[in-house]
CSV table of C-alpha atoms and ligand atoms in Angstrom, one decimal:
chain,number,residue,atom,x,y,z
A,88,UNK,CA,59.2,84.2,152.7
A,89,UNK,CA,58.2,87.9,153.2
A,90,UNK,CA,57.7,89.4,156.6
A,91,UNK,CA,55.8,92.9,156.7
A,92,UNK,CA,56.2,94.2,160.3
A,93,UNK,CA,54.2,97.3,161.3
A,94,UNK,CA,55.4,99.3,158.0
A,95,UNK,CA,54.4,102.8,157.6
A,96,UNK,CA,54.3,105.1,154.2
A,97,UNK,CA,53.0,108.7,154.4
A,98,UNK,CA,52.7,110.4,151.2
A,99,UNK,CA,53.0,114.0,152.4
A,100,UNK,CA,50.6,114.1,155.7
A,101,UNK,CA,48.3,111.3,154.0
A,102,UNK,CA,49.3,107.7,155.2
A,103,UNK,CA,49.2,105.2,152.5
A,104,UNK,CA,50.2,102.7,154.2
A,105,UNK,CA,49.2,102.4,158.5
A,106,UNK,CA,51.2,99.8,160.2
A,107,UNK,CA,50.7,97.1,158.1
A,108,UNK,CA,52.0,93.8,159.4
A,109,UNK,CA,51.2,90.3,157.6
A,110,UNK,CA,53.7,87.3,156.4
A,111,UNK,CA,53.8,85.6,152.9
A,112,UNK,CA,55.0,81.6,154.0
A,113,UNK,CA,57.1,80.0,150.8
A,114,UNK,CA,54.1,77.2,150.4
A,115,UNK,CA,51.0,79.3,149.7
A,116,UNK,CA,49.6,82.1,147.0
A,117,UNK,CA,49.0,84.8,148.7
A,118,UNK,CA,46.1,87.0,147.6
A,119,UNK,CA,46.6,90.8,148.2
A,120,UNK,CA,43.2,92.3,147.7
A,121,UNK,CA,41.7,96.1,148.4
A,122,UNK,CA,39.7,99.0,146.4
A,123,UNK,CA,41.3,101.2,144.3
A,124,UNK,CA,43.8,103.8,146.3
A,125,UNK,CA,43.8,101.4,149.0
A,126,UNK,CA,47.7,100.7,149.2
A,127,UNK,CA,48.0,97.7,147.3
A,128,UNK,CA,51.1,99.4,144.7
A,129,UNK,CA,52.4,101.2,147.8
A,130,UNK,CA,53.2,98.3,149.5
A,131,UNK,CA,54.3,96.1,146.8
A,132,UNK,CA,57.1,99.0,145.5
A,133,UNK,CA,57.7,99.2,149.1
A,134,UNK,CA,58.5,95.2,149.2
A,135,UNK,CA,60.5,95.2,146.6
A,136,UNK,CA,63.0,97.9,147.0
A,137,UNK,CA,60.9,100.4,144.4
A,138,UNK,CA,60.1,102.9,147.3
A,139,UNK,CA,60.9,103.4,150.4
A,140,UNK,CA,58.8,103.5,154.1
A,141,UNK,CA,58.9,105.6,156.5
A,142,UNK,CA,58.5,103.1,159.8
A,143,UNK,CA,58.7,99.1,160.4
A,144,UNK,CA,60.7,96.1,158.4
A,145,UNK,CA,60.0,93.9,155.5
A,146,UNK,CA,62.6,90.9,155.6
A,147,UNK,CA,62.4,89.0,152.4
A,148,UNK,CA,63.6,85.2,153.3
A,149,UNK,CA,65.1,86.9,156.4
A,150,UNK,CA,67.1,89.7,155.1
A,151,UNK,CA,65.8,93.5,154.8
A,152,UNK,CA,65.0,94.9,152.0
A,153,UNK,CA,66.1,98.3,153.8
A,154,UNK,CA,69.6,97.0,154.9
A,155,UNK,CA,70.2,94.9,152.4
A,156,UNK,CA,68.5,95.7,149.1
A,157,UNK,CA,70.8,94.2,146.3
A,158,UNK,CA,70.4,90.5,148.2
A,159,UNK,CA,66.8,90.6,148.0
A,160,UNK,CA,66.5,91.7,144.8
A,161,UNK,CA,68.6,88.8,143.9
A,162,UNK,CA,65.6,86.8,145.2
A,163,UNK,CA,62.8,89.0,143.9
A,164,UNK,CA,60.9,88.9,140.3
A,165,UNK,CA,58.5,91.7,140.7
A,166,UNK,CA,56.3,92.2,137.7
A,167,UNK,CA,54.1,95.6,138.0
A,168,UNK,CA,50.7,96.4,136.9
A,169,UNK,CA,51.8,98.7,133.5
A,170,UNK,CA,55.1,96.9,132.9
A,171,UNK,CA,57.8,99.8,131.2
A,172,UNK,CA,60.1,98.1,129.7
A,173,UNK,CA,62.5,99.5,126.7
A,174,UNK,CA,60.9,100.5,124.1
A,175,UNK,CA,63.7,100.5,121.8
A,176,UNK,CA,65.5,97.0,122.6
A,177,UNK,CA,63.9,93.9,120.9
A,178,UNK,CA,62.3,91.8,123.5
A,179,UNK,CA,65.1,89.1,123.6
A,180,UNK,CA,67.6,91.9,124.2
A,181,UNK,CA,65.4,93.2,127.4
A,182,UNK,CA,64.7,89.3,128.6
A,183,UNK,CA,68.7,88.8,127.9
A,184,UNK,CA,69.5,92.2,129.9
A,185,UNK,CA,67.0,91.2,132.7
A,186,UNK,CA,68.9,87.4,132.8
A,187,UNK,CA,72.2,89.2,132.8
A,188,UNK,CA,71.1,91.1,135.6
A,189,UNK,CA,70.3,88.2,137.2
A,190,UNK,CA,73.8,86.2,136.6
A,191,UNK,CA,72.0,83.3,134.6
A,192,UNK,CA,74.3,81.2,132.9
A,193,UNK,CA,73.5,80.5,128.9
A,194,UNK,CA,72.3,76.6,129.1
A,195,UNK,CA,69.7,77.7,131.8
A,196,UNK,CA,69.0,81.0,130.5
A,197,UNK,CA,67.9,79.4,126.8
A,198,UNK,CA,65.9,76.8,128.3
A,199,UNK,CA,63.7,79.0,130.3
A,200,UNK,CA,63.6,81.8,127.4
A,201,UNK,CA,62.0,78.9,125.5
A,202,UNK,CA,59.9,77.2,127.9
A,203,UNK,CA,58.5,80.5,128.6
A,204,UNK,CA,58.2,82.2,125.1
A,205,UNK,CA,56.7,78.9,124.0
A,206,UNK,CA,54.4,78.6,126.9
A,207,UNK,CA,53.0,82.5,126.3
A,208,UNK,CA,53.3,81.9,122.4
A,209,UNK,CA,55.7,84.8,121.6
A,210,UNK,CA,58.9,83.0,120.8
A,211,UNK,CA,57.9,84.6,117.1
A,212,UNK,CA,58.0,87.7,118.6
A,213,UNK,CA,61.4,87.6,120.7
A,214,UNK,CA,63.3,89.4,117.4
A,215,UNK,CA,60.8,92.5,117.6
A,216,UNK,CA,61.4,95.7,119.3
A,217,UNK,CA,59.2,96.0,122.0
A,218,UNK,CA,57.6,98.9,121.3
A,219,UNK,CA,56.2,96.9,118.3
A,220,UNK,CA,54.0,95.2,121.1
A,221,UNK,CA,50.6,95.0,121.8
A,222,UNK,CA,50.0,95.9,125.7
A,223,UNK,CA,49.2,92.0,126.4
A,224,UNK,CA,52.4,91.1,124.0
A,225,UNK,CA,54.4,93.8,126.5
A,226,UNK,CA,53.1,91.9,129.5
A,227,UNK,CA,54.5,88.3,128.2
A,228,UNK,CA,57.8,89.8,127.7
A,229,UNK,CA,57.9,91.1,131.3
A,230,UNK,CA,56.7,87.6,132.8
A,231,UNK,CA,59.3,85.4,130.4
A,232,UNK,CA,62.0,87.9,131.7
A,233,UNK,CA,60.5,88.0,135.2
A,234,UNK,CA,60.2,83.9,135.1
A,235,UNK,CA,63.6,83.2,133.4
A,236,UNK,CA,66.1,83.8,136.4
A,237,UNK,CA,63.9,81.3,138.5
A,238,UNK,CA,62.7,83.7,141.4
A,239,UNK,CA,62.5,82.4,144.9
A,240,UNK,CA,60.0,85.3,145.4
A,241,UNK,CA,57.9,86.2,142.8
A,242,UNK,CA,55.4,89.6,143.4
A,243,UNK,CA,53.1,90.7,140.7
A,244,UNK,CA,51.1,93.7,140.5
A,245,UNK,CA,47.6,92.8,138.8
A,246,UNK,CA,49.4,90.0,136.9
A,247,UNK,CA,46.2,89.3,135.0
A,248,UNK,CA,45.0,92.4,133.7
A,249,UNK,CA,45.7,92.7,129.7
A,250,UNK,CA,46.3,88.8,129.2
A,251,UNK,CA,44.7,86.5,126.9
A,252,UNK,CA,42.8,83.6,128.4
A,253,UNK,CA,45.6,81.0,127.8
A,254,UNK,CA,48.2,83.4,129.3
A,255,UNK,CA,45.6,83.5,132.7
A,256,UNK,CA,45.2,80.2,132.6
A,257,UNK,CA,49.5,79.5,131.9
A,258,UNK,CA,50.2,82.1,134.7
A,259,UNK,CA,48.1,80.4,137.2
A,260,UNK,CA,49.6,76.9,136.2
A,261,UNK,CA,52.9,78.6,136.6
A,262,UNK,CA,52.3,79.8,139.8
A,263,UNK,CA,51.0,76.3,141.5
A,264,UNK,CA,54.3,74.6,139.9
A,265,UNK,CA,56.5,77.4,141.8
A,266,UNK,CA,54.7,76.8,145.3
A,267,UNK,CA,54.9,73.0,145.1
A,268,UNK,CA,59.2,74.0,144.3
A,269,UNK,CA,58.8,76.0,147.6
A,270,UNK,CA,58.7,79.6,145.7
A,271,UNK,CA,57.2,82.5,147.3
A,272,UNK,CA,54.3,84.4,145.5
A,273,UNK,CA,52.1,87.8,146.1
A,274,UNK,CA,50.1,89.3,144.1
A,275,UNK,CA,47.4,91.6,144.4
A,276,UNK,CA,44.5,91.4,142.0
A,277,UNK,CA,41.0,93.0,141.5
A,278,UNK,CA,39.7,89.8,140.4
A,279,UNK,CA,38.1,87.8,143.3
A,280,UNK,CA,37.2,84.9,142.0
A,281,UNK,CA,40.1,83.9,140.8
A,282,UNK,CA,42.1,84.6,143.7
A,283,UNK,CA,39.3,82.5,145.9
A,284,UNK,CA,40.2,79.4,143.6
A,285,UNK,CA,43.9,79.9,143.4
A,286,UNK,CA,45.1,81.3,146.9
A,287,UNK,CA,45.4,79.6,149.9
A,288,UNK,CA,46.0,82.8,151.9
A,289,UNK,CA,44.8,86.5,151.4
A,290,UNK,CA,45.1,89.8,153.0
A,291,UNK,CA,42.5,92.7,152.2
A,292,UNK,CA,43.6,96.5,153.0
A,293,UNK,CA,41.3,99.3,153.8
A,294,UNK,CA,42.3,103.0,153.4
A,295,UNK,CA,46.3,101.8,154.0
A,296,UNK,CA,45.2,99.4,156.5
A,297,UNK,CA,45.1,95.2,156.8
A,298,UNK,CA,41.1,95.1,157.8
A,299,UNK,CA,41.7,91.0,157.5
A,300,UNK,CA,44.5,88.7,156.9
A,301,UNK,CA,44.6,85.2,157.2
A,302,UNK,CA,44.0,81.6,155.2
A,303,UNK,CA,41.2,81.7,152.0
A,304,UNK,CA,38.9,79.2,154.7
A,305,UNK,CA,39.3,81.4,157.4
A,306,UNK,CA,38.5,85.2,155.3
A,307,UNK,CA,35.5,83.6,153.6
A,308,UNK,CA,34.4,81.0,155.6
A,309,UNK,CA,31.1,79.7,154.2
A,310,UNK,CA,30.6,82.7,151.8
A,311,UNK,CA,32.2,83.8,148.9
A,312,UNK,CA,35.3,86.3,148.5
A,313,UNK,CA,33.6,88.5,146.9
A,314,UNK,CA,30.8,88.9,149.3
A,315,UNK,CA,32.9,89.0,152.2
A,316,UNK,CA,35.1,91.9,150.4
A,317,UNK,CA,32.2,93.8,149.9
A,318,UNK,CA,30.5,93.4,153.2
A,319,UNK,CA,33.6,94.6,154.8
A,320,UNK,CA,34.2,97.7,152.3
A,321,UNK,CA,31.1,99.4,153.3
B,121,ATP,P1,44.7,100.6,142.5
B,121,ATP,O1,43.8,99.3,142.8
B,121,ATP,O2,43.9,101.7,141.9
B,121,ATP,O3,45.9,100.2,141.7
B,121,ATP,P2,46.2,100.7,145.0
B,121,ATP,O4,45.5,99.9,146.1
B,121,ATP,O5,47.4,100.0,144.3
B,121,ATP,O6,45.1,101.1,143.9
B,121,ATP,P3,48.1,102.8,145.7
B,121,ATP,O7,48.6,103.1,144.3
B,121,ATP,O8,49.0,102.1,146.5
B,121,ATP,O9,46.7,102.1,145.6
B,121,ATP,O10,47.7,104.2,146.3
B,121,ATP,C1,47.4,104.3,147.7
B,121,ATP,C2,47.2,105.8,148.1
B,121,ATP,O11,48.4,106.5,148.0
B,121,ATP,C3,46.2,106.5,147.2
B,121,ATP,O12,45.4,107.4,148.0
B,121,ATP,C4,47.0,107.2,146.2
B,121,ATP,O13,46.4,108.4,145.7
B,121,ATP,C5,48.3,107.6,147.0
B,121,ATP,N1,49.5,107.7,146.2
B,121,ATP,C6,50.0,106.7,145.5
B,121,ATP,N2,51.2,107.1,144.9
B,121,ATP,C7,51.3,108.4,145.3
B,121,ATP,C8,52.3,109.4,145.0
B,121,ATP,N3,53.4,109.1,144.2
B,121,ATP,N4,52.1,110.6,145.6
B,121,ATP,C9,51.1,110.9,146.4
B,121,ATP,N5,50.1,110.0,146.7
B,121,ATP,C10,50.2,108.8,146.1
């Protein structure tokens, strides 16, 4: 669970983010959706322990991320919009780094390294150094490394920008099988209609402020995301 209360971030004089306050439950994928320069990467660094805010709290599964970073980053997989990972390790090397990170033992380490290379079909590719990688390839390596310590929390940062149809469609799969387990997952996307089909809950920021928060029935109602989104952007 993450628990956003009344957080502040001023970027010089300009607030980026305005007392935002929303919760993300364990059982529901949670939509995080706003123009561009609306706060979105703000608050997701400012979640997970990238950045930090000037006023309010964000407990993740009850601890703060302020007061007690290292715990919750034990909990996190945060996967950002241009992943930068190192250029010079082969991608097996940065998955293994990010598992040792993570304290995963070797049996479950090489089953999720496989179920995951497999499932985004780059297990041929785990050998090559990662600048070697296409941009989409780069972004497979992050979410098999991101997916292979089993996060309670997983936040993404566009997650679906770059990938291949089948990656979309794997990520989303991957996503509903980590709810049902009682996971936690955020992400904030540009594109609507996916995140009408796939979330149950969504929050939409304005100018560094939540304009409307709540369940995908209650945001839309009868219309569609996209229309709502825009009606309330003008
Ligand atoms: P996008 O959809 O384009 O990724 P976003 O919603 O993620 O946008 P942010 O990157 O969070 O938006 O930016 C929010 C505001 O904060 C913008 O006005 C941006 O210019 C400003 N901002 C972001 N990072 C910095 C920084 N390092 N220094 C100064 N201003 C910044």
């Amino acid at each position: 669970m993450i628990k956003i209360s009344n957080v502040t971030k001023k970027y010089g004089e300009k607030k980026a983010l305005d007392n935002v306050s929303f919760e993300v439950d364990e059982d529901e994928i949670f939509a995080f959706i706003g123009h561009n320069g609306a706060g979105k990467t703000t608050l997701i660094k400012a979640i997970v322990g990238v950045h930090d805010f000037d006023e309010g709290k964000i407990l993740i599964n009850g601890k703060s991320i302020k007061e007690d970073p290292v715990a919750c980053k034990k909990e996190i997989a945060y996967v950002p919009d241009n992943p930068e990972l190192y250029e010079n390790m082969k991608a097996i090397q940065f998955i293994d780094f990010i598992c040792d990170m993570y304290e995963v033992g070797q049996e479950r380490r090489e089953k999720n390294i496989k179920k995951y290379a497999e499932m985004y079909d780059i297990s041929q590719n785990l050998n090559d150094t990662i600048e070697s990688l296409s941009h989409g390839m780069k972004q497979k390596v992050a979410l098999v490394a991101a997916l292979s310590h089993d996060p309670k929390v997983l936040i993404m940062d566009e997650p679906f920008v770059g990938l291949d149809p089948k990656a979309v469609f794997d990520t989303k799969e991957v996503m509903r099988e980590m709810v049902k387990e009682g996971k936690t997952i955020f992400f904030s996307t540009h594109i609507l209609d996916v995140a009408e089909k796939l979330c149950t809950k969504v929050a939409i920021i304005k100018k560094g402020k939540i304009i409307k928060v709540g369940s995908m029935k209650e945001v839309k109602g009868d219309k569609s995301l996209e229309k709502v989104f825009l009606e309330l952007e003008k």
